[in-house]
């Protein structure tokens, strides 16, 4: 066991592939979790930290947004393997300070993978990269803030600055941040949600009037049918399996809709229960529909058509609460079943079996994640899920509802706090009334537009509140160029990542306290609050001493940036309480209560053990705050994503050993991968048909209607059961394949899950950097020919 960071980077030649797991979790999960924790934190720190994780008096897991059980039903070990890894990653005893940065020039760091960068340890002091310098060097906090203030006040318009947020940021920091940004004068507040559940937020706002899910944990426990579509909970929301296990024991049936047979959806061995440790565990999915990538829209339409045909419809609900039913039903009357079968890759019998399970259930919960949202038609597919819920009245009653499962632990809370490039007028009015300045009304840049603005020279400063924008975004080479165009890049971070080494002319790294750490900003113990995927808000307080005495809380850092930037502004300075904010976060919560809709008495309610649940009109009273005041059925034309001969439809997903761009390790245990990441999973018959073999080295190549050709080199071909014509590989290594303009209609979310690619024998055999990729262009007739053969790859 070594607590030292790796010296060497990933060696893909050591990769081993083979064998998939038939169950998730179990004792192996506990062993792996503990190994990670001990390696990063040592034994006693591990115990001190993990026992506080997800406890009422403890801190909220930095992993996913899955909710905690109510305080009466929590275990002493209320976390999963990947929660333990998330904690270990932050609570590591590894450190990088000034010596590290003076020993490693940027040119060298830029060659390192996100894995190597992240594994070096916690950043201990503010660092600056001066224009033209080869190394980051230390800078005082005051000078760092002054640098930011100088750049921001020097821009010809506040709209030339971009303020990104990643979803780990607390509600207090997020609220203070958006206040600063709007007082400064822009709504350029893109966030990771733009790449994540934006299609959900847009689709649900249109159909139910609020962009959030409508279920509680109890609804999952009490459901008769649970659909898990485009989601891999065994890896990405592991404690969801405990909830599914309870539901199964209460008699629920489960349908998994996924091109892959993910281990967590097959069987779960609950490590908290003797039967999970000693027995065979619990079977999860009663039916697995191995849908073809992007086939969900057609699948949900087909299920809707069958329910209509069988009259398995809640007519009272439809009549009383909905709008647009006739048009929806008319659209499905002559459904083109041939097209459905081509789009879904399923048989009619499989679809009928699923529809029968819907028909037999009087309480259905529909869960989904990135397999649904990250497509060009992600918004329509979400709306199709809403249609299914409306058809059977499965919203606003126990055991039923819409359940988008959010990613980052506080991504939903950040939106509630106003981290949004398209704020509502109500929110802005409240902000004005509370703080006495006129906030900007024009909508700002989302993530894709932010990259474009930097490319076009219309934006010049990029501030990242957490996250790793360069690696997370699509079109790696283009996004990197965009960030390099900036005059200043600033990152508030805990660990080193690629966004620090692909930088603007000048760059700052501002090291923040993590959630596992004691926050004594203003000389007193402070707590923060977060909101989970089911709109439950609660407090979080870390137990550990900070990684370095120089760290500041995100709230404190925001206040510092704000003071340095707004100092000379007579219109806003007097009314903004930065001093009060940093001396007691309760003051921020009092302001949240006044500004954020639904957060009345926020400061009082979060004091209750376990917190409180935000209002959700469709869930609470079947009232739908849409334009027509009802739940809105929508009719979308059926669509088949056709893939030309010799190509594959690629999805990009997470391994079991990563949190987004943070790579914990190199194993994807449930899918049989050890020691590497550059793999492409392909159906065995497709491998043969394309003239490759198991273990062949290939480049992934995507071609686009504008004549551009994108390449991600050096992936090992791994045979893997899935629908013919589909393929899968990990993100972020595949982001070079996805043009900025390949995104969802209506939500602008990058379509990370459907990319038509071809495999080409690779010329590279050795190591390639994890952002390796290239863009070239077809010319003349060649380009025209491509346009004719490639029907969907619009960009
Ligand atoms: N350990 C860990 N936990 C995490 C994260 C992490 O990286 N690591 N990330 C967090 C974040 S930010 C998020 S957003 C969530 C992501 O959680 P998920 O959405 O579960 O993440 P992905 O790995 O992208 O998995 C997508 C799933 O959808 C399936 N899929 C792909 N295309 C399609 C399709 O067209 N149709 C259907 N029906 N299925 C499809 C894939 O096979 C895969 O099982 O997890 C959060 N939790
Ligand atoms: N191809 C492809 N691309 C994708 C996706 C996909 O499925 N496929 N998924 C997309 C999705 S769903 C998402 S959400 C995005 C993720 O995009 P991001 O949220 O931007 O990325 P992360 O990798 O979660 O960010 C990790 C970094 O956050 C910093 N950090 C960690 N903890 C803290 C903290 O407590 N405070 C602060 N200030 N910083 C901290 C660390 O420096 C770390 O390096 O990626 C998207 N990109
Ligand atoms: S399910 Fe998510 S929130 Fe819960 S412990 Fe695991 S990673 Fe953390
Ligand atoms: Mo996400």
PDB file of N, CA and C and ligand atoms in Angstrom, residues 192 195-196 370 407-408 654 660, ligand 4:
ATOM      1  N   UNK A 192     -21.979  22.863 -15.369  1.00  0.00           N
ATOM      2  CA  UNK A 192     -21.842  21.492 -15.852  1.00  0.00           C
ATOM      3  C   UNK A 192     -23.205  20.926 -16.223  1.00  0.00           C
ATOM      4  N   UNK A 195     -24.103  20.334 -19.720  1.00  0.00           N
ATOM      5  CA  UNK A 195     -23.605  19.130 -20.403  1.00  0.00           C
ATOM      6  C   UNK A 195     -24.279  17.873 -19.863  1.00  0.00           C
ATOM      7  N   UNK A 196     -25.184  18.034 -18.917  1.00  0.00           N
ATOM      8  CA  UNK A 196     -25.582  16.891 -18.091  1.00  0.00           C
ATOM      9  C   UNK A 196     -27.095  16.624 -18.197  1.00  0.00           C
ATOM     10  N   UNK A 370     -27.869  10.053 -18.287  1.00  0.00           N
ATOM     11  CA  UNK A 370     -27.190  10.561 -19.484  1.00  0.00           C
ATOM     12  C   UNK A 370     -27.494   9.788 -20.769  1.00  0.00           C
ATOM     13  N   UNK A 407     -26.377  14.235 -11.516  1.00  0.00           N
ATOM     14  CA  UNK A 407     -24.995  13.794 -11.451  1.00  0.00           C
ATOM     15  C   UNK A 407     -24.251  14.280 -10.232  1.00  0.00           C
ATOM     16  N   UNK A 408     -23.678  15.471 -10.327  1.00  0.00           N
ATOM     17  CA  UNK A 408     -22.907  16.049  -9.226  1.00  0.00           C
ATOM     18  C   UNK A 408     -23.787  16.239  -7.997  1.00  0.00           C
ATOM     19  N   UNK A 654     -18.903   6.505 -18.502  1.00  0.00           N
ATOM     20  CA  UNK A 654     -17.974   6.478 -17.380  1.00  0.00           C
ATOM     21  C   UNK A 654     -17.527   5.058 -17.068  1.00  0.00           C
ATOM     22  N   UNK A 660     -16.332  11.616 -13.470  1.00  0.00           N
ATOM     23  CA  UNK A 660     -16.187  12.531 -14.604  1.00  0.00           C
ATOM     24  C   UNK A 660     -14.723  12.569 -15.022  1.00  0.00           C
TER      25      UNK A 660
HETATM   26 MO1  LIG B   4     -23.257  15.217 -14.942  1.00  0.00          MO
END
